[in-house]
Each structure stands twice: as structure tokens, then as C-alpha cells.
Amino acid sequence: MSAGQLIDGKSMAQDVKRELVQRIDRLESETGVRPGLAVILVGNDPASETYVRGKVQDCRDVGIRSELIRLPESTTEEELLGEIDRLNEDPLFHGILVQLPLPRHISAERVIHRIRPEKDVDGFHPINVGKLVIGQESFVPCTPYGIMEMLRRTGISVAGKHAVVVGRSNIVGKPISLLLQQADATVTMCHSRTKDLPSHTQRAEILVVAVGKPHVIGPEHVRPNAVVIDVGINRTPEGKLTGDVDFEAVRPIASYITPVPGGVGPMTRAMLLVNTVRAAERAAGNVRG
Ligand code: GUN
């Protein structure tokens, strides 16, 4: 049986990082500016600890200066906002990332609003979200940005295609729908209240799944030769990582498919670095798009 080709996010992310090393060297030699990223972690959620360690290591790999600012669970909102004010003014840091989720006594909304939009490398600030909606240049959230980059690097054309997005989160579903539409796809958005999900997903030439539940998409949801992008990262009872798509069952039907792990995740991490370098280039007046 023929099988969908793997879109190897891990090796693609390595390509992106290699390209960034050169871009960072050029920026530094031309302007004296080395990109810097400040990562704030409040509390010690184990998953968040893993994520932020990964982000700091990624920065180290490509030559971005990074600082991990660890604050105790008991940190007040005012204290965290004060830390952001300090980093907003610090010219050594071009990007600020506050790892989510935050402890319950802190409003993520207030915190995100406080980050200067020019330093918002997560692309979560309403200014950046608004710019994305109206098609102005902005910081695009890393996961949807990574998905668009995966499609581009794989040579998959989007214009005129029917794309179906399952999931309507602010971080993935909404922004990827906008980006696909801006790339001239016809986009259908599905979500938890969608009736007869397969009737929609079966029409998808490009299917993006960002629900956060294991194997909600099986072969009965997938159109022959579809490109299947799986954003889910779920842990099975045995402790293994698995996507929102039943990979083994869907792969024979797809033309291309992303694995979990090793698909969208590594590209998400790489795009945070891209956003940070772009923030530094803009701060240095050395914009390359
Ligand atoms: N927690 C899980 N994903 C993310 C992300 O993309 N950015 C931030 N800041 N926190 C997260």
C-alpha cells in the first residue's frame, strides 16, 4: 500500500536553525547587536520546566543570548508586571516570553498586554493579533507560523486549496485559519460543536488538527491524498506521546503527514528563534522581513 510521505519537522527545524546562525552572525557583524530572549517561568509546573529548558537550549544552539527568569509560585501579579516593565526597557532583550499557564492568582491577559508588542515573540499581544487579522506585518504565534513554513518548505501549494482546521484556539486554530486564508486557501473551521465532523474534514485537501485529544481524527475523516498536519501532543496512559490524528491508520490515505513527536513541535520551537531574531533586526533597524 502507498503511504503518505512524512513531513520531518525535526530535520526542517535543524535547517531553520542553521540558517539563523548565519543571519545572527550577519546582524552582529553589521550592527553589533546580538539577539536576546528573556524567558519567564513562574512556579514549577514540570511540563513548563521542560518547555523552557528546551527554549533556552535552542537559543544557545544558534547564538541568541537568553536568560531564564525563575519566579516562585507565590509571585504576585504586580511583581511579575514589574519584571516585564524592566525587560521592556532592557535593550539586551529583544524578545520576552512568559511561559503559560500562569498560577491561578495571576491574569495571563494582563501579563500579555504588558509586554511591548515589539518584544512579543509569542505573538499573543492584541496588537499583534489585530495586525494578523488585517494582514499587516506582525509577530505570528510560533505554531501556526511553523505550520506555514512546513508547507512552504515541503513545496505544498496552498492557493485555491480547501483547508479544514479542527480547533479554534487563540494560539493555533484561529491564527492558522487566517494564515491559510491569506495564502489564498478556502478555509473551513471546525470545533467541538461542529455537527458531522467527517462531512467537513473529508473535503479537506489540507487538514490541520489542533484539538488536544488523542486520535480524534481517523481514516474515516480524511480525503484521499490530503495533507495532514497534526498539532496535538498528548500523552498515552503508557506515557508515550501521540497526536490528535491516528497516525498509523491515516498515513496510507494521506499524501503528506506530520508525525508526533517530530512534526509540528520542533518547528514551533524553531519559529520562536526566528521571531526573536526578527525582533532584534527590527530593533537594530536592520529589517530583512
Ligand atoms: N505554553 C504552552 N505553549 C506555549 C507557548 O507557545 N507560549 C507560551 N508563552 N507558553 C506556552
Short mmCIF file of C-alpha atoms and ligand atoms in Angstrom, two decimals:
data_model
loop_
_atom_site.label_atom_id
_atom_site.label_comp_id
_atom_site.label_asym_id
_atom_site.label_seq_id
_atom_site.Cartn_x
_atom_site.Cartn_y
_atom_site.Cartn_z
CA MET A 1 0.00 0.00 0.00
CA SER A 2 1.26 3.53 -0.75
CA ALA A 3 1.80 5.70 2.27
CA GLY A 4 1.80 9.41 2.93
CA GLN A 5 5.22 11.00 2.93
CA LEU A 6 6.46 12.16 6.29
CA ILE A 7 6.99 15.87 6.81
CA ASP A 8 10.06 15.71 9.01
CA GLY A 9 9.74 18.67 11.36
CA LYS A 10 12.85 17.74 13.24
CA SER A 11 15.22 17.95 10.29
CA MET A 12 13.40 21.00 8.93
CA ALA A 13 13.87 22.74 12.27
CA GLN A 14 17.58 21.98 12.06
CA ASP A 15 17.67 23.67 8.64
CA VAL A 16 15.90 26.73 10.07
CA LYS A 17 18.41 26.86 12.94
CA ARG A 18 21.37 26.57 10.57
CA GLU A 19 20.04 29.47 8.53
CA LEU A 20 19.54 31.51 11.68
CA VAL A 21 23.15 31.09 12.77
CA GLN A 22 24.23 32.89 9.60
CA ARG A 23 21.56 35.55 9.97
CA ILE A 24 22.60 36.22 13.57
CA ASP A 25 26.28 36.46 12.63
CA ARG A 26 25.45 38.90 9.86
CA LEU A 27 23.31 41.03 12.18
CA GLU A 28 26.03 41.15 14.79
CA SER A 29 28.80 41.98 12.33
CA GLU A 30 26.73 44.70 10.66
CA THR A 31 25.17 46.32 13.74
CA GLY A 32 26.87 44.94 16.85
CA VAL A 33 23.50 43.61 18.03
CA ARG A 34 23.19 40.03 19.29
CA PRO A 35 19.56 38.89 19.63
CA GLY A 36 18.38 38.27 23.19
CA LEU A 37 15.37 36.41 24.60
CA ALA A 38 14.11 36.59 28.18
CA VAL A 39 12.01 33.61 29.30
CA ILE A 40 9.98 33.95 32.48
CA LEU A 41 8.75 30.87 34.33
CA VAL A 42 6.51 31.33 37.36
CA GLY A 43 6.24 28.30 39.63
CA ASN A 44 7.47 24.81 38.79
CA ASP A 45 4.98 23.00 36.61
CA PRO A 46 7.00 20.04 35.30
CA ALA A 47 5.81 20.34 31.67
CA SER A 48 6.57 24.07 31.66
CA GLU A 49 10.03 23.37 33.15
CA THR A 50 10.75 21.05 30.23
CA TYR A 51 9.50 23.55 27.66
CA VAL A 52 11.51 26.49 28.97
CA ARG A 53 14.68 24.43 29.27
CA GLY A 54 14.20 23.49 25.62
CA LYS A 55 13.75 27.11 24.62
CA VAL A 56 16.89 28.23 26.45
CA GLN A 57 18.88 25.37 24.88
CA ASP A 58 17.57 26.29 21.40
CA CYS A 59 18.79 29.86 21.93
CA ARG A 60 22.19 28.59 22.94
CA ASP A 61 22.36 26.38 19.82
CA VAL A 62 22.02 29.33 17.44
CA GLY A 63 23.78 32.10 19.38
CA ILE A 64 20.84 34.00 20.85
CA ARG A 65 21.57 35.43 24.30
CA SER A 66 18.96 34.06 26.64
CA GLU A 67 18.05 34.40 30.27
CA LEU A 68 15.68 32.20 32.20
CA ILE A 69 13.99 34.19 34.94
CA ARG A 70 12.51 31.83 37.51
CA LEU A 71 9.97 33.27 39.89
CA PRO A 72 8.32 31.40 42.76
CA GLU A 73 4.69 30.24 42.59
CA SER A 74 3.91 32.88 45.25
CA THR A 75 4.92 35.76 42.96
CA THR A 76 2.22 38.42 42.83
CA GLU A 77 0.83 39.80 39.60
CA GLU A 78 2.35 43.19 40.44
CA GLU A 79 5.78 41.63 40.88
CA LEU A 80 5.52 39.84 37.54
CA LEU A 81 4.32 43.02 35.80
CA GLY A 82 7.30 44.84 37.34
CA GLU A 83 9.65 42.25 35.89
CA ILE A 84 8.07 42.71 32.45
CA ASP A 85 8.42 46.50 32.74
CA ARG A 86 12.11 46.05 33.47
CA LEU A 87 12.59 43.71 30.48
CA ASN A 88 10.57 46.03 28.21
CA GLU A 89 13.22 48.69 28.90
CA ASP A 90 16.26 46.40 28.68
CA PRO A 91 17.92 46.77 25.25
CA LEU A 92 19.72 43.43 25.62
CA PHE A 93 16.42 41.55 25.29
CA HIS A 94 14.52 41.83 22.01
CA GLY A 95 12.00 39.14 22.91
CA ILE A 96 10.08 38.41 26.12
CA LEU A 97 8.24 35.13 26.65
CA VAL A 98 6.15 34.40 29.71
CA GLN A 99 5.57 30.65 29.88
CA LEU A 100 1.90 29.72 30.17
CA PRO A 101 -0.08 28.59 32.09
CA LEU A 102 0.46 31.04 34.93
CA PRO A 103 -0.62 30.37 38.53
CA ARG A 104 -4.34 30.99 39.03
CA HIS A 105 -3.89 34.20 41.02
CA ILE A 106 -2.21 35.93 38.03
CA SER A 107 -4.16 37.18 35.00
CA ALA A 108 -2.46 35.92 31.83
CA GLU A 109 -4.36 38.56 29.91
CA ARG A 110 -2.95 41.44 31.96
CA VAL A 111 0.53 39.96 31.73
CA ILE A 112 0.41 39.51 27.94
CA HIS A 113 -0.93 43.04 27.50
CA ARG A 114 2.03 44.42 29.43
CA ILE A 115 4.67 43.02 27.06
CA ARG A 116 5.66 45.57 24.45
CA PRO A 117 4.24 44.40 21.10
CA GLU A 118 7.73 44.80 19.52
CA LYS A 119 9.05 42.26 22.04
CA ASP A 120 6.06 39.91 21.94
CA VAL A 121 7.75 36.99 20.15
CA ASP A 122 4.85 34.68 21.10
CA GLY A 123 2.51 36.85 19.00
CA PHE A 124 -0.12 36.83 21.75
CA HIS A 125 -0.47 40.60 22.32
CA PRO A 126 -3.77 42.01 20.95
CA ILE A 127 -1.80 44.45 18.77
CA ASN A 128 -0.08 41.55 17.03
CA VAL A 129 -3.29 39.52 16.86
CA GLY A 130 -5.09 42.50 15.34
CA LYS A 131 -2.34 43.07 12.78
CA LEU A 132 -2.52 39.41 11.80
CA VAL A 133 -6.27 39.71 11.26
CA ILE A 134 -5.92 42.68 8.90
CA GLY A 135 -2.88 41.24 7.13
CA GLN A 136 -0.25 43.67 8.45
CA GLU A 137 3.22 42.53 9.35
CA SER A 138 3.21 41.23 12.91
CA PHE A 139 4.65 38.57 15.17
CA VAL A 140 2.80 35.40 14.25
CA PRO A 141 2.35 32.77 17.02
CA CYS A 142 5.05 30.13 16.65
CA THR A 143 2.90 27.05 15.97
CA PRO A 144 0.88 28.44 13.04
CA TYR A 145 3.99 30.17 11.72
CA GLY A 146 5.81 26.83 11.87
CA ILE A 147 2.98 25.06 10.02
CA MET A 148 3.06 27.59 7.17
CA GLU A 149 6.83 27.19 6.98
CA MET A 150 6.48 23.38 6.84
CA LEU A 151 4.04 23.65 3.93
CA ARG A 152 6.33 26.09 2.12
CA ARG A 153 9.47 24.02 2.61
CA THR A 154 7.70 20.84 1.52
CA GLY A 155 6.60 22.59 -1.68
CA ILE A 156 2.88 22.22 -0.93
CA SER A 157 0.89 24.94 -2.65
CA VAL A 158 -1.95 26.42 -0.65
CA ALA A 159 -3.63 28.79 -3.12
CA GLY A 160 -7.06 27.61 -4.17
CA LYS A 161 -6.96 24.54 -1.90
CA HIS A 162 -9.70 23.66 0.53
CA ALA A 163 -8.17 23.73 4.02
CA VAL A 164 -10.05 22.49 7.06
CA VAL A 165 -8.89 23.48 10.55
CA VAL A 166 -10.17 21.49 13.52
CA GLY A 167 -9.88 23.53 16.74
CA ARG A 168 -10.43 27.25 17.32
CA SER A 169 -7.88 28.19 19.98
CA ASN A 170 -6.27 31.62 20.04
CA ILE A 171 -2.81 30.05 19.82
CA VAL A 172 -3.37 27.68 16.87
CA GLY A 173 -6.83 27.29 15.31
CA LYS A 174 -7.69 30.95 14.80
CA PRO A 175 -4.29 32.15 13.56
CA ILE A 176 -3.64 29.18 11.24
CA SER A 177 -7.08 29.74 9.66
CA LEU A 178 -6.16 33.36 8.95
CA LEU A 179 -2.74 32.47 7.55
CA LEU A 180 -4.16 29.80 5.26
CA GLN A 181 -6.83 32.20 4.06
CA GLN A 182 -4.19 34.91 3.45
CA ALA A 183 -2.30 32.29 1.40
CA ASP A 184 -5.46 32.02 -0.74
CA ALA A 185 -6.88 28.77 0.63
CA THR A 186 -10.62 28.34 1.12
CA VAL A 187 -10.85 27.68 4.86
CA THR A 188 -13.41 25.82 6.94
CA MET A 189 -13.12 25.99 10.73
CA CYS A 190 -14.47 23.12 12.81
CA HIS A 191 -14.70 22.87 16.60
CA SER A 192 -16.27 20.99 19.47
CA ARG A 193 -19.80 21.99 18.46
CA THR A 194 -19.42 21.14 14.76
CA LYS A 195 -22.07 18.70 13.57
CA ASP A 196 -20.96 15.75 11.47
CA LEU A 197 -17.23 16.50 11.60
CA PRO A 198 -16.28 13.89 8.94
CA SER A 199 -18.51 15.57 6.34
CA HIS A 200 -16.26 18.65 6.64
CA THR A 201 -12.86 17.04 7.12
CA GLN A 202 -13.44 14.66 4.19
CA ARG A 203 -13.40 17.70 1.91
CA ALA A 204 -10.00 18.90 3.15
CA GLU A 205 -7.05 18.96 0.78
CA ILE A 206 -5.11 20.36 3.73
CA LEU A 207 -6.28 19.20 7.18
CA VAL A 208 -4.90 20.90 10.30
CA VAL A 209 -5.87 19.29 13.59
CA ALA A 210 -5.35 21.21 16.85
CA VAL A 211 -7.80 19.82 19.36
CA GLY A 212 -5.62 18.36 22.12
CA LYS A 213 -7.33 14.95 22.28
CA PRO A 214 -5.69 11.73 21.14
CA HIS A 215 -6.83 10.22 17.85
CA VAL A 216 -9.94 12.34 17.24
CA ILE A 217 -9.13 12.04 13.54
CA GLY A 218 -9.20 8.59 11.97
CA PRO A 219 -9.21 7.35 8.38
CA GLU A 220 -12.94 7.99 8.07
CA HIS A 221 -12.22 11.74 8.43
CA VAL A 222 -9.60 12.01 5.72
CA ARG A 223 -9.88 12.67 1.99
CA PRO A 224 -7.57 10.58 -0.20
CA ASN A 225 -4.25 12.38 -0.81
CA ALA A 226 -4.89 15.04 1.83
CA VAL A 227 -2.00 16.83 3.55
CA VAL A 228 -2.47 16.11 7.26
CA ILE A 229 -0.90 18.42 9.87
CA ASP A 230 -1.20 17.13 13.44
CA VAL A 231 -0.66 19.78 16.12
CA GLY A 232 -1.69 17.59 19.07
CA ILE A 233 0.76 16.46 21.71
CA ASN A 234 -0.97 14.02 24.05
CA ARG A 235 0.41 11.52 26.49
CA THR A 236 -0.96 7.95 26.38
CA PRO A 237 -1.58 6.01 29.61
CA GLU A 238 1.71 4.22 28.84
CA GLY A 239 3.48 7.58 28.85
CA LYS A 240 4.10 7.79 25.10
CA LEU A 241 3.49 10.94 23.06
CA THR A 242 0.72 10.75 20.49
CA GLY A 243 -1.06 13.20 18.24
CA ASP A 244 -4.69 14.16 17.61
CA VAL A 245 -4.54 12.00 14.47
CA ASP A 246 -4.48 8.21 14.40
CA PHE A 247 -1.18 8.29 12.51
CA GLU A 248 -0.88 4.62 11.54
CA ALA A 249 -4.44 4.42 10.19
CA VAL A 250 -4.39 7.78 8.40
CA ARG A 251 -0.94 7.67 6.82
CA PRO A 252 -1.92 5.26 3.99
CA ILE A 253 -4.63 7.69 2.84
CA ALA A 254 -2.65 10.94 3.10
CA SER A 255 -0.21 12.39 0.57
CA TYR A 256 1.81 14.02 3.36
CA ILE A 257 1.52 13.72 7.13
CA THR A 258 3.37 15.13 10.15
CA PRO A 259 4.45 12.68 12.88
CA VAL A 260 4.11 13.22 16.64
CA PRO A 261 6.67 13.68 18.04
CA GLY A 262 9.00 15.13 15.41
CA GLY A 263 6.49 17.14 13.35
CA VAL A 264 4.97 20.47 14.30
CA GLY A 265 6.66 20.62 17.74
CA PRO A 266 10.27 21.16 16.61
CA MET A 267 9.17 23.74 14.04
CA THR A 268 7.22 25.62 16.72
CA ARG A 269 10.41 25.85 18.75
CA ALA A 270 12.41 26.98 15.73
CA MET A 271 9.95 29.75 14.88
CA LEU A 272 10.35 31.28 18.34
CA LEU A 273 14.00 31.76 17.42
CA VAL A 274 13.03 33.27 14.06
CA ASN A 275 10.68 35.72 15.79
CA THR A 276 13.40 36.68 18.28
CA VAL A 277 15.95 37.33 15.54
CA ARG A 278 13.42 39.39 13.62
CA ALA A 279 12.67 41.42 16.78
CA ALA A 280 16.40 42.11 17.11
CA GLU A 281 16.74 43.04 13.43
CA ARG A 282 13.89 45.48 13.75
CA ALA A 283 15.33 46.98 16.94
CA ALA A 284 18.65 47.41 15.11
CA GLY A 285 16.91 48.97 12.11
CA ASN A 286 18.15 46.07 10.02
CA VAL A 287 14.93 44.53 8.80
CA ARG A 288 15.00 41.57 6.48
CA GLY A 289 11.29 40.75 6.52
N1 GUN B 1 2.73 27.18 26.97
C1 GUN B 1 2.42 26.25 26.05
N2 GUN B 1 2.65 26.73 24.81
C2 GUN B 1 3.13 27.96 24.96
C3 GUN B 1 3.56 28.97 24.03
O1 GUN B 1 3.55 28.82 22.81
N3 GUN B 1 3.98 30.13 24.58
C4 GUN B 1 3.97 30.35 25.91
N4 GUN B 1 4.39 31.53 26.35
N5 GUN B 1 3.58 29.45 26.80
C5 GUN B 1 3.16 28.27 26.31
#
